[in-house]
Coordinates of C-alpha atoms and ligand atoms in Angstrom, one line a residue:
X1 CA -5.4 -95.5 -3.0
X2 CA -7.7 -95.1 -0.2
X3 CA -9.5 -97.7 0.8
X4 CA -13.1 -96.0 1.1
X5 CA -11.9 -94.8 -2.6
X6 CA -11.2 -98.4 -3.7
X7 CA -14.4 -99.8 -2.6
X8 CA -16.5 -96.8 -3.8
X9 CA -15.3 -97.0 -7.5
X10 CA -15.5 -101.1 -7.0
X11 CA -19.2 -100.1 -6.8
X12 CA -18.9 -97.8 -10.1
X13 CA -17.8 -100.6 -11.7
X14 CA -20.8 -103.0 -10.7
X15 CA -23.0 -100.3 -11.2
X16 CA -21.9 -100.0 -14.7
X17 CA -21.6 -103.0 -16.0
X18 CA -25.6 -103.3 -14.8
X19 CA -26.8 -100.1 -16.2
X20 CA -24.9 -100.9 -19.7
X21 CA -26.9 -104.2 -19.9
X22 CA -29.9 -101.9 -20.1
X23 CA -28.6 -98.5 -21.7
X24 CA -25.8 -100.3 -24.2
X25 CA -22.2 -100.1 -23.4
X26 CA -19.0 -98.3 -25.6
X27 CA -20.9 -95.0 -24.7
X28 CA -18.9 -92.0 -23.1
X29 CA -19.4 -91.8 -19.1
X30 CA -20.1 -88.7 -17.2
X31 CA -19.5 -88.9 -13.4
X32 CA -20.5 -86.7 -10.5
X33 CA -18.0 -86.4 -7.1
X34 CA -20.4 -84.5 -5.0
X35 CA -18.9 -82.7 -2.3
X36 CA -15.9 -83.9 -4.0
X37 CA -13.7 -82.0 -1.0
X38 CA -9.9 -82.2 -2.0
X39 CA -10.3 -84.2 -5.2
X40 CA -8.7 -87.4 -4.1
X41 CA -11.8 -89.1 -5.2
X42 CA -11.3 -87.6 -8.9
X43 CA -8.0 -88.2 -8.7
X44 CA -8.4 -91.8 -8.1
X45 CA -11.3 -92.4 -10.0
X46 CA -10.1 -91.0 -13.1
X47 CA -7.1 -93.3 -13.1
X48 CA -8.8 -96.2 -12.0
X49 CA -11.7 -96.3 -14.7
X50 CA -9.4 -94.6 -17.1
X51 CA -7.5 -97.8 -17.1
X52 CA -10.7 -100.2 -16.7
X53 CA -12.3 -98.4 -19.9
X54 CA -9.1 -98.0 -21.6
X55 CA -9.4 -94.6 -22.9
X56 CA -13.3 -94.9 -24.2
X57 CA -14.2 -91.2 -22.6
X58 CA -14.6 -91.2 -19.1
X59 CA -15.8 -87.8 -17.7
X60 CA -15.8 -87.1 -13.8
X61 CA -16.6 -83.4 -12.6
X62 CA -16.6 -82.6 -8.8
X63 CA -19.4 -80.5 -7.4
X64 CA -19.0 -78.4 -4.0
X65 CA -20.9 -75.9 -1.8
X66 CA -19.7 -72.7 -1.1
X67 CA -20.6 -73.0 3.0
X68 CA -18.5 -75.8 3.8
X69 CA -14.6 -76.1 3.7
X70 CA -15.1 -74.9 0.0
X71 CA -15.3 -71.0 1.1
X72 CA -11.9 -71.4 1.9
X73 CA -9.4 -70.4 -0.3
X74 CA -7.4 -73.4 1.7
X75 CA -9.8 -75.7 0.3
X76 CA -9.4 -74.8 -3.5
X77 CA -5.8 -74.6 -3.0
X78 CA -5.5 -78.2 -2.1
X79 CA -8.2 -79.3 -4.2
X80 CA -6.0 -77.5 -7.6
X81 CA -2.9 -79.2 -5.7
X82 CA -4.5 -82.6 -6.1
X83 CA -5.8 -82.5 -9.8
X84 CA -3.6 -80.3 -11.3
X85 CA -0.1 -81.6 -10.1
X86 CA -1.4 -85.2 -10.4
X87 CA -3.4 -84.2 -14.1
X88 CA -1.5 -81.0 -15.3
X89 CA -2.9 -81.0 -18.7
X90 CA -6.4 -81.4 -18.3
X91 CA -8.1 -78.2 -17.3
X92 CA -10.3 -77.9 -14.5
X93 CA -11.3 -74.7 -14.2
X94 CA -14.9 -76.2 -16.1
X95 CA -15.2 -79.4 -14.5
X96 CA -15.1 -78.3 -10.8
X97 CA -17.9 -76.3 -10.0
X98 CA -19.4 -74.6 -7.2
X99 CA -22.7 -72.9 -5.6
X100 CA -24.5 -72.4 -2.6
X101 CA -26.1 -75.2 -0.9
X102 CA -29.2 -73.2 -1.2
X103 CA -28.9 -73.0 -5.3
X104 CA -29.8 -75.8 -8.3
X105 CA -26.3 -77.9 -8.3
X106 CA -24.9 -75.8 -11.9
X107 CA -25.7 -78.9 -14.3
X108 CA -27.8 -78.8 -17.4
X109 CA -30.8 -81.5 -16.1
X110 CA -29.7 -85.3 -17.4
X111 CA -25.9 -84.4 -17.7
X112 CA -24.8 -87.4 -15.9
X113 CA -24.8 -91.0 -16.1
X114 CA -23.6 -91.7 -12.5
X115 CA -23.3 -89.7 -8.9
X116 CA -21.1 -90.6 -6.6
X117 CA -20.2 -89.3 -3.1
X118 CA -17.8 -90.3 0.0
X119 CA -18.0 -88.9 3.5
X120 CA -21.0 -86.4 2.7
X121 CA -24.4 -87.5 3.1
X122 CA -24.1 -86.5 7.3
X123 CA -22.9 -82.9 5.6
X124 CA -25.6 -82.2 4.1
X125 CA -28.1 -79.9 5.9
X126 CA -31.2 -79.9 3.5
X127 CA -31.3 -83.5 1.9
X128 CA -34.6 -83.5 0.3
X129 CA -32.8 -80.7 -1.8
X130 CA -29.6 -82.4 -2.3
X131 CA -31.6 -85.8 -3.7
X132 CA -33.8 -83.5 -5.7
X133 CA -30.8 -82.0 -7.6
X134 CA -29.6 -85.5 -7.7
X135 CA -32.5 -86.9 -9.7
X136 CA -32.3 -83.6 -12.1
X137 CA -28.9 -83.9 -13.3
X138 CA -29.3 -87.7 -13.3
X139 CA -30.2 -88.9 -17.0
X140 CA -33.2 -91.9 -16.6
X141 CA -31.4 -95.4 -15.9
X142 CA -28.6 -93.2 -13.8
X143 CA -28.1 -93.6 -10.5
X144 CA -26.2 -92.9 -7.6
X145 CA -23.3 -94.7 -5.1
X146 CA -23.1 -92.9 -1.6
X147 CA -20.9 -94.0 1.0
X148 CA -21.5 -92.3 4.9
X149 CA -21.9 -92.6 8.1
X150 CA -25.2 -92.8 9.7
X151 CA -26.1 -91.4 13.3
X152 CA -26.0 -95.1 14.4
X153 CA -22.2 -94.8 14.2
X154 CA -20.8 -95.4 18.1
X155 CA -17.9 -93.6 17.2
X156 CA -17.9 -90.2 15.5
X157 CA -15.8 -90.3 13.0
X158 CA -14.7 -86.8 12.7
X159 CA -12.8 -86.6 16.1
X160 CA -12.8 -90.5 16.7
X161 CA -14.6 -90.0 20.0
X162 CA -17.1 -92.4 20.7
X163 CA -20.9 -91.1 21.2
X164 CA -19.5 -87.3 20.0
X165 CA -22.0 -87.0 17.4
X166 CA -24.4 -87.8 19.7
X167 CA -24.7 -84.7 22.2
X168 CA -27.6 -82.0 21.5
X169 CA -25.6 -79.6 23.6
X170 CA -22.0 -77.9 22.8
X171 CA -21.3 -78.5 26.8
X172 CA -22.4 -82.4 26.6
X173 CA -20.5 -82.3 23.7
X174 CA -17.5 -80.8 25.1
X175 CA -17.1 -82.8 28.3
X176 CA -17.9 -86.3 26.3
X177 CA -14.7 -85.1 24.1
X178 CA -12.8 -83.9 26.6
X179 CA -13.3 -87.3 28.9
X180 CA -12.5 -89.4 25.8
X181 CA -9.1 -87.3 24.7
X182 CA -7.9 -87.6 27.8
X183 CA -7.9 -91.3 28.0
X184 CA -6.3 -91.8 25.0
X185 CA -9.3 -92.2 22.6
X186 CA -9.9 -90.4 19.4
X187 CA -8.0 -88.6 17.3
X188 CA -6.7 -85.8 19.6
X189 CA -2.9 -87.6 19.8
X190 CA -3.0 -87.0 16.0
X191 CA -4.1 -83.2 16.2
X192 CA -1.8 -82.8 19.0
X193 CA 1.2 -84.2 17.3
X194 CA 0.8 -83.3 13.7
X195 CA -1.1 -79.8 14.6
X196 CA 0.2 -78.8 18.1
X197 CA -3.4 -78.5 18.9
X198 CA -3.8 -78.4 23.1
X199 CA -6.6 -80.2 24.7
X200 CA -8.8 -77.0 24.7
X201 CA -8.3 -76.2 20.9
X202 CA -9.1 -79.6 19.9
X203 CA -12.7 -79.6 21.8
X204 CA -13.7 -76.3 20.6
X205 CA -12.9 -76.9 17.1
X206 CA -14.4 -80.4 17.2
X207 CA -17.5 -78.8 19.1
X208 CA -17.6 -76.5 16.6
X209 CA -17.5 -78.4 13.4
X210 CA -19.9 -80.9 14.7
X211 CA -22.2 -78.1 15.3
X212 CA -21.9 -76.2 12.2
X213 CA -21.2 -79.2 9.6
X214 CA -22.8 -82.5 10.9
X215 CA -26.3 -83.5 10.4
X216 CA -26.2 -86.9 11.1
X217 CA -29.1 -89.3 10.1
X218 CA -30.3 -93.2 10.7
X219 CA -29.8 -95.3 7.6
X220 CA -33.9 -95.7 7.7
X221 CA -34.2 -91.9 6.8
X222 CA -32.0 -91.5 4.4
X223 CA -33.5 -94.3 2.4
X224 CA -36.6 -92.8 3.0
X225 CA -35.8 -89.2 1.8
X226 CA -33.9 -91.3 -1.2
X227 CA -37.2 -92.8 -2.1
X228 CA -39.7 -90.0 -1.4
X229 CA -37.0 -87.9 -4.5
X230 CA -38.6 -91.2 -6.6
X231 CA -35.1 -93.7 -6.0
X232 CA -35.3 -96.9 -6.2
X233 CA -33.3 -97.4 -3.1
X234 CA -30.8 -100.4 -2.0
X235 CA -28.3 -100.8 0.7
X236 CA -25.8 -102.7 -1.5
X237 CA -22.4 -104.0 -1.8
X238 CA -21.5 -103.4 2.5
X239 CA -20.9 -107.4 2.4
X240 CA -18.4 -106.7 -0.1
X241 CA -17.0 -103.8 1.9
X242 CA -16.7 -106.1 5.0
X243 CA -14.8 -109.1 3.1
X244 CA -12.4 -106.2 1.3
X245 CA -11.4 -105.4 5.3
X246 CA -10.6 -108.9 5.9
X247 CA -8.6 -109.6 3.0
X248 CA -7.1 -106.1 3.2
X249 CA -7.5 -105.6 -0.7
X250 CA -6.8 -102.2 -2.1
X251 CA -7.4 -102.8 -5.9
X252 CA -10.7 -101.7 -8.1
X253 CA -12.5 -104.6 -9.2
X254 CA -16.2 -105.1 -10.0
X255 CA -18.1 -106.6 -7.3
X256 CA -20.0 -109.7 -8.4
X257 CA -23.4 -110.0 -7.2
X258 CA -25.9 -106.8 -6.2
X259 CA -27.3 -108.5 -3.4
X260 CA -29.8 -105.6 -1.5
X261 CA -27.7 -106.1 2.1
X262 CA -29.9 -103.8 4.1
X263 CA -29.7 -106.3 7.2
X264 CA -26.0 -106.6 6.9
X265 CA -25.7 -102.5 6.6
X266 CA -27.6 -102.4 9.5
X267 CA -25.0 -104.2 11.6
X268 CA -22.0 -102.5 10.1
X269 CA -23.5 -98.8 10.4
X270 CA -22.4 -99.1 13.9
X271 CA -19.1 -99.8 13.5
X272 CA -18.4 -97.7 9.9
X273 CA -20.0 -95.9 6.9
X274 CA -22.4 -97.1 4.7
X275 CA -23.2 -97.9 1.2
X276 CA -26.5 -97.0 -0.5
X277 CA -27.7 -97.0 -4.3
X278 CA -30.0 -94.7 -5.6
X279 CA -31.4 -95.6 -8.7
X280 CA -33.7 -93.4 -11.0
Ligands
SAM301 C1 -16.0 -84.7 5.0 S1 -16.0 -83.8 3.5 C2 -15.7 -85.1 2.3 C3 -15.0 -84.6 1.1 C4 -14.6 -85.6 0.1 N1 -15.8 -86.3 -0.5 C5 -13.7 -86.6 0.7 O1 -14.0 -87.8 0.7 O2 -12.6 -86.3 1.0 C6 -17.7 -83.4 3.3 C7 -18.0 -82.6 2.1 O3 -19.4 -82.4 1.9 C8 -19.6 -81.2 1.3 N2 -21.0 -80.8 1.4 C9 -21.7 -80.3 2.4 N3 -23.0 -80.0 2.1 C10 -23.1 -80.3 0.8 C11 -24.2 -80.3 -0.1 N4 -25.4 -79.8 0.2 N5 -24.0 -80.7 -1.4 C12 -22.8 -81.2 -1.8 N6 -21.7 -81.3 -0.9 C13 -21.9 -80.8 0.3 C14 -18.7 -80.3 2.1 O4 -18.4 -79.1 1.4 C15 -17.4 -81.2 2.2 O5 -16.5 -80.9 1.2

């Protein structure tokens, strides 16, 4: 499993086991992937807390915009790849859904007990909107786990060039990927090797996307917008993150403690993504 997976749904689980003190536990579960991409998140997800819950009705539906990867028809191709040839009997034709980024996410208002996202938050162009759907489709006591990157980042971590999501301009932009390529920095070995991209394609496609898909944000906003949408909003569980790196763990496991670790996200939102709760 991926390790920004394992430590996501490590969250679910110390999430859950708090809200279940307050909402009663043995209840079925219904869980949101937003911007669920390729479905690895799913994938993993319904495994791991298929196994934690043993069977007691775990639901987990993925939720994407249509202006993203998701008009592609690559994108659904991989994303039926991943959930139907790892969970050929299930069907998924109603629990993937999809709409504009413009649109109400399609969810009946309180449908789910938890939302959870990875990589997405510095996606998303209108976040007031996205945390407003959030709080609609969230049933009262839910809340969500999202795990991103913040514009304090020194790397970009897209095309692993440091400072690229920093350049207003596509020519600043450009010549900062360009420099960093050529010394060996960032992930253009990887695109060269496994894509065949030249030097020139990989700037003008990273230029591009960063352009197009990134809206990158400081920690301090996104808590704020979190909490102006009426979340109760925490920095949690990026000590645990930190310790999972050292001791290179991989499993699911609930966390122990919900320690608020805003100082300690702080620090690490420099280095790597972040993890926030939202709770309504
Ligand atoms: C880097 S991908 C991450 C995909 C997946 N979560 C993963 O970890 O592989 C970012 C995703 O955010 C989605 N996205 C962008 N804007 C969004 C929005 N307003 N609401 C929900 N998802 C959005 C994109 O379509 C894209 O799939």
């Amino acid at each position: 499993m991926k390790f920004s997976h394992a430590h996501i749904l490590s969250c679910v689980l110390s999430e859950i086991a708090r809200m279940e003190k307050t909402l009663g536990s043995g209840q079925r579960l219904r869980i949101l992937d937003t911007g669920c991409g390729h479905g690895g998140l799913i994938a993993d997800a319904l495994l791991a807390l298929d196994e934690y819950f043993e069977g007691r009705g775990v639901e987990i539906y993925g939720f994407e915009v249509q202006e993203h990867g998701a008009g592609r028809q690559r994108y659904w191709d991989d994303l039926n790849e991943t959930l139907y040839s790892r969970f050929p009997d299930s069907d998924w034709s109603d629990r993937i859904r999809v709409a504009s980024s413009s649109e109400d996410w399609p969810f009946d208002d309180g449908f789910f007990d938890l939302v959870m996202s990875n990589q997405v938050l510095e996606h998303v162009e209108g976040l007031e909107g996205f945390f407003a759907q959030q709080s609609r489709v969230l049933k009262p006591g839910g809340l969500a786990i999202h795990h991103f990157p913040t514009v304090e980042s020194l790397v970009d971590p897209h095309s692993g060039v440091p400072f690229g999501h920093w350049s207003r301009s596509d020519v600043c932009r450009g010549r900062n990927l360009r420099v960093f390529s050529r010394l060996g920095i960032g992930k253009y070995e990887n695109y060269r090797v496994r894509r065949g991209h030249s030097i020139d394609q990989f700037v003008d496609e990273f230029v591009d996307y960063l352009r197009q898909f990134t809206f990158f944000r400081t920690l301090h906003t996104v808590e704020s917008l979190s909490k102006s949408a009426g979340f109760a909003t925490f920095a949690r569980y990026n000590v645990a993150l930190a310790r999972r790196w050292v001791d290179e763990a991989e499993d699911v496991w609930p966390y122990c403690g919900r320690n608020e670790d805003t100082w300690f996200a702080r620090v690490l939102s420099r280095f790597a993504s972040v993890t926030l709760v939202c709770e309504k």
